[in-house]
mmCIF file of C-alpha atoms in Angstrom:
data_model
loop_
_atom_site.group_PDB
_atom_site.id
_atom_site.type_symbol
_atom_site.label_atom_id
_atom_site.label_comp_id
_atom_site.label_asym_id
_atom_site.label_seq_id
_atom_site.Cartn_x
_atom_site.Cartn_y
_atom_site.Cartn_z
ATOM 1 C CA UNK A 736 -136.980 110.609 -73.137
ATOM 2 C CA UNK A 737 -137.602 107.094 -74.298
ATOM 3 C CA UNK A 738 -136.515 103.818 -72.726
ATOM 4 C CA UNK A 739 -134.888 101.506 -75.229
ATOM 5 C CA UNK A 740 -134.026 97.810 -74.936
ATOM 6 C CA UNK A 741 -131.093 96.695 -77.067
ATOM 7 C CA UNK A 742 -130.062 93.077 -77.567
ATOM 8 C CA UNK A 743 -126.452 91.946 -77.207
ATOM 9 C CA UNK A 744 -124.544 92.574 -80.426
ATOM 10 C CA UNK A 745 -126.992 95.190 -81.724
ATOM 11 C CA UNK A 746 -125.547 98.446 -83.102
ATOM 12 C CA UNK A 747 -126.944 101.580 -81.441
ATOM 13 C CA UNK A 748 -125.308 103.988 -83.887
ATOM 14 C CA UNK A 749 -122.480 103.856 -86.410
ATOM 15 C CA UNK A 750 -119.577 106.104 -87.318
ATOM 16 C CA UNK A 751 -120.655 108.652 -89.881
ATOM 17 C CA UNK A 752 -124.350 108.616 -88.959
ATOM 18 C CA UNK A 753 -126.205 111.795 -88.148
ATOM 19 C CA UNK A 754 -128.629 111.724 -85.226
ATOM 20 C CA UNK A 755 -129.036 113.872 -82.163
ATOM 21 C CA UNK A 756 -129.504 111.383 -79.323
ATOM 22 C CA UNK A 757 -127.332 110.695 -76.325
ATOM 23 C CA UNK A 758 -127.876 107.639 -74.151
ATOM 24 C CA UNK A 759 -127.837 106.839 -70.442
ATOM 25 C CA UNK A 760 -127.406 103.179 -69.536
ATOM 26 C CA UNK A 761 -129.887 101.785 -67.014
ATOM 27 C CA UNK A 762 -128.552 98.224 -67.192
ATOM 28 C CA UNK A 763 -126.186 96.302 -69.435
ATOM 29 C CA UNK A 764 -122.955 97.158 -71.206
ATOM 30 C CA UNK A 765 -122.126 99.083 -74.373
ATOM 31 C CA UNK A 766 -118.802 99.317 -76.169
ATOM 32 C CA UNK A 767 -117.742 102.402 -78.074
ATOM 33 C CA UNK A 768 -115.252 101.823 -80.880
ATOM 34 C CA UNK A 769 -114.008 103.265 -84.150
ATOM 35 C CA UNK A 770 -112.718 101.524 -87.223
ATOM 36 C CA UNK A 771 -109.552 102.451 -89.095
ATOM 37 C CA UNK A 772 -108.277 100.414 -92.036
ATOM 38 C CA UNK A 773 -110.744 97.602 -91.242
ATOM 39 C CA UNK A 774 -109.480 97.332 -87.662
ATOM 40 C CA UNK A 775 -111.746 98.165 -84.707
ATOM 41 C CA UNK A 776 -110.285 100.007 -81.711
ATOM 42 C CA UNK A 777 -112.294 100.073 -78.487
ATOM 43 C CA UNK A 778 -112.496 103.538 -76.974
ATOM 44 C CA UNK A 779 -114.658 102.743 -73.955
ATOM 45 C CA UNK A 780 -116.796 100.150 -72.243
ATOM 46 C CA UNK A 781 -119.890 101.780 -70.752
ATOM 47 C CA UNK A 782 -121.952 100.306 -67.904
ATOM 48 C CA UNK A 783 -124.934 101.122 -65.707
ATOM 49 C CA UNK A 784 -125.093 104.857 -64.969
ATOM 50 C CA UNK A 785 -122.718 105.808 -67.795
ATOM 51 C CA UNK A 786 -123.669 108.012 -70.728
ATOM 52 C CA UNK A 787 -122.437 108.301 -74.287
ATOM 53 C CA UNK A 788 -123.204 110.123 -77.515
ATOM 54 C CA UNK A 789 -123.646 113.456 -75.720
ATOM 55 C CA UNK A 790 -121.855 115.479 -78.395
ATOM 56 C CA UNK A 791 -124.760 114.731 -80.744
ATOM 57 C CA UNK A 792 -126.969 117.035 -78.669
ATOM 58 C CA UNK A 793 -124.548 119.930 -79.078
ATOM 59 C CA UNK A 794 -123.137 119.492 -82.586
ATOM 60 C CA UNK A 795 -124.733 118.683 -85.915
ATOM 61 C CA UNK A 796 -121.835 116.473 -86.999
ATOM 62 C CA UNK A 797 -121.592 112.806 -87.977
ATOM 63 C CA UNK A 798 -120.817 110.275 -85.255
ATOM 64 C CA UNK A 799 -117.086 109.673 -84.795
ATOM 65 C CA UNK A 800 -117.497 106.179 -83.342
ATOM 66 C CA UNK A 801 -119.833 103.195 -83.276
ATOM 67 C CA UNK A 802 -121.792 102.047 -80.215
ATOM 68 C CA UNK A 803 -122.742 98.375 -79.818
ATOM 69 C CA UNK A 804 -124.452 96.526 -76.971
ATOM 70 C CA UNK A 805 -122.119 93.925 -75.450
ATOM 71 C CA UNK A 806 -124.976 92.381 -73.491
ATOM 72 C CA UNK A 807 -128.707 92.999 -73.387
ATOM 73 C CA UNK A 808 -128.956 96.648 -72.407
ATOM 74 C CA UNK A 809 -131.688 98.975 -71.226
ATOM 75 C CA UNK A 810 -131.077 102.667 -71.685
ATOM 76 C CA UNK A 811 -132.734 106.026 -71.996
ATOM 77 C CA UNK A 812 -132.436 108.073 -75.194
ATOM 78 C CA UNK A 813 -132.117 111.810 -74.609
ATOM 79 C CA UNK A 814 -133.149 113.494 -77.838
ATOM 80 C CA UNK A 815 -132.860 117.227 -77.111
ATOM 81 C CA UNK A 816 -130.980 119.735 -74.980
ATOM 82 C CA UNK A 817 -134.243 120.517 -73.199
ATOM 83 C CA UNK A 818 -134.721 116.850 -72.232
ATOM 84 C CA UNK A 819 -131.158 116.727 -70.945
ATOM 85 C CA UNK A 820 -131.624 119.914 -68.905
ATOM 86 C CA UNK A 821 -134.812 118.556 -67.304
ATOM 87 C CA UNK A 822 -133.102 115.229 -66.545
ATOM 88 C CA UNK A 823 -130.082 116.963 -64.971
ATOM 89 C CA UNK A 824 -132.300 119.180 -62.810
ATOM 90 C CA UNK A 825 -134.267 116.152 -61.615
ATOM 91 C CA UNK A 826 -131.086 114.080 -61.023
ATOM 92 C CA UNK A 827 -128.430 116.296 -59.406
ATOM 93 C CA UNK A 828 -126.147 113.353 -58.568
ATOM 94 C CA UNK A 829 -126.071 112.359 -62.226
ATOM 95 C CA UNK A 830 -125.510 116.014 -63.179
ATOM 96 C CA UNK A 831 -122.446 116.165 -60.920
ATOM 97 C CA UNK A 832 -121.171 112.863 -62.362
ATOM 98 C CA UNK A 833 -121.671 114.155 -65.898
ATOM 99 C CA UNK A 834 -119.701 117.343 -65.164
ATOM 100 C CA UNK A 835 -116.813 115.291 -63.699
ATOM 101 C CA UNK A 836 -116.738 112.921 -66.658
ATOM 102 C CA UNK A 837 -116.940 115.703 -69.249
ATOM 103 C CA UNK A 838 -114.152 117.582 -67.464
ATOM 104 C CA UNK A 839 -111.995 114.427 -67.538
ATOM 105 C CA UNK A 840 -112.733 113.907 -71.234
ATOM 106 C CA UNK A 841 -111.821 117.526 -71.969
ATOM 107 C CA UNK A 842 -108.566 117.237 -69.976
ATOM 108 C CA UNK A 843 -107.658 114.045 -71.873
ATOM 109 C CA UNK A 844 -108.409 115.745 -75.186
ATOM 110 C CA UNK A 845 -106.242 118.721 -74.201
ATOM 111 C CA UNK A 846 -103.357 116.401 -73.276
ATOM 112 C CA UNK A 847 -103.659 114.621 -76.618
ATOM 113 C CA UNK A 848 -103.765 117.921 -78.512
ATOM 114 C CA UNK A 849 -100.705 119.268 -76.691
ATOM 115 C CA UNK A 850 -98.844 116.012 -77.356
ATOM 116 C CA UNK A 851 -99.654 116.161 -81.071
ATOM 117 C CA UNK A 852 -98.695 119.850 -81.279
ATOM 118 C CA UNK A 853 -95.382 119.046 -79.587
ATOM 119 C CA UNK A 854 -94.750 116.279 -82.136
ATOM 120 C CA UNK A 855 -95.453 118.648 -85.029
ATOM 121 C CA UNK A 856 -93.297 121.409 -83.548
ATOM 122 C CA UNK A 857 -90.422 118.996 -82.923
ATOM 123 C CA UNK A 858 -90.611 117.738 -86.513
ATOM 124 C CA UNK A 859 -90.655 121.306 -87.847
ATOM 125 C CA UNK A 860 -87.592 122.206 -85.764
ATOM 126 C CA UNK A 861 -85.771 119.058 -86.900
ATOM 127 C CA UNK A 862 -86.646 119.880 -90.496
ATOM 128 C CA UNK A 863 -85.444 123.489 -90.172
ATOM 129 C CA UNK A 864 -82.185 122.417 -88.523
ATOM 130 C CA UNK A 865 -81.561 119.840 -91.227
ATOM 131 C CA UNK A 866 -82.156 122.333 -94.075
ATOM 132 C CA UNK A 867 -79.073 123.446 -96.035
#
């Protein structure tokens, strides 16, 4: 794992990029956002002790968002599953925090998926009822 110092305003990674690192913030603040039709939407504001980019360790897919330092930030780059496992074993409090946060993210994703499926189903029913 490598410590990295990022200056305020510097991009850590961009949407569409391929890399396998996740990051743990030691100090500073990072915003996570995505861009749609030239408009940026903030997804999260990460601070000391937070982590982001973890899906890169588990999936070989392009980044779905951009990460940018809001202020000068020091962080650790975790570049492999093995590094993450060693870090979690050495830092059980962080491991517990990570499990809680990932469970919350999964629950939020499930709620969003169910909501979207309900919208689609409702539209299909409306369409079928309106058919001659």
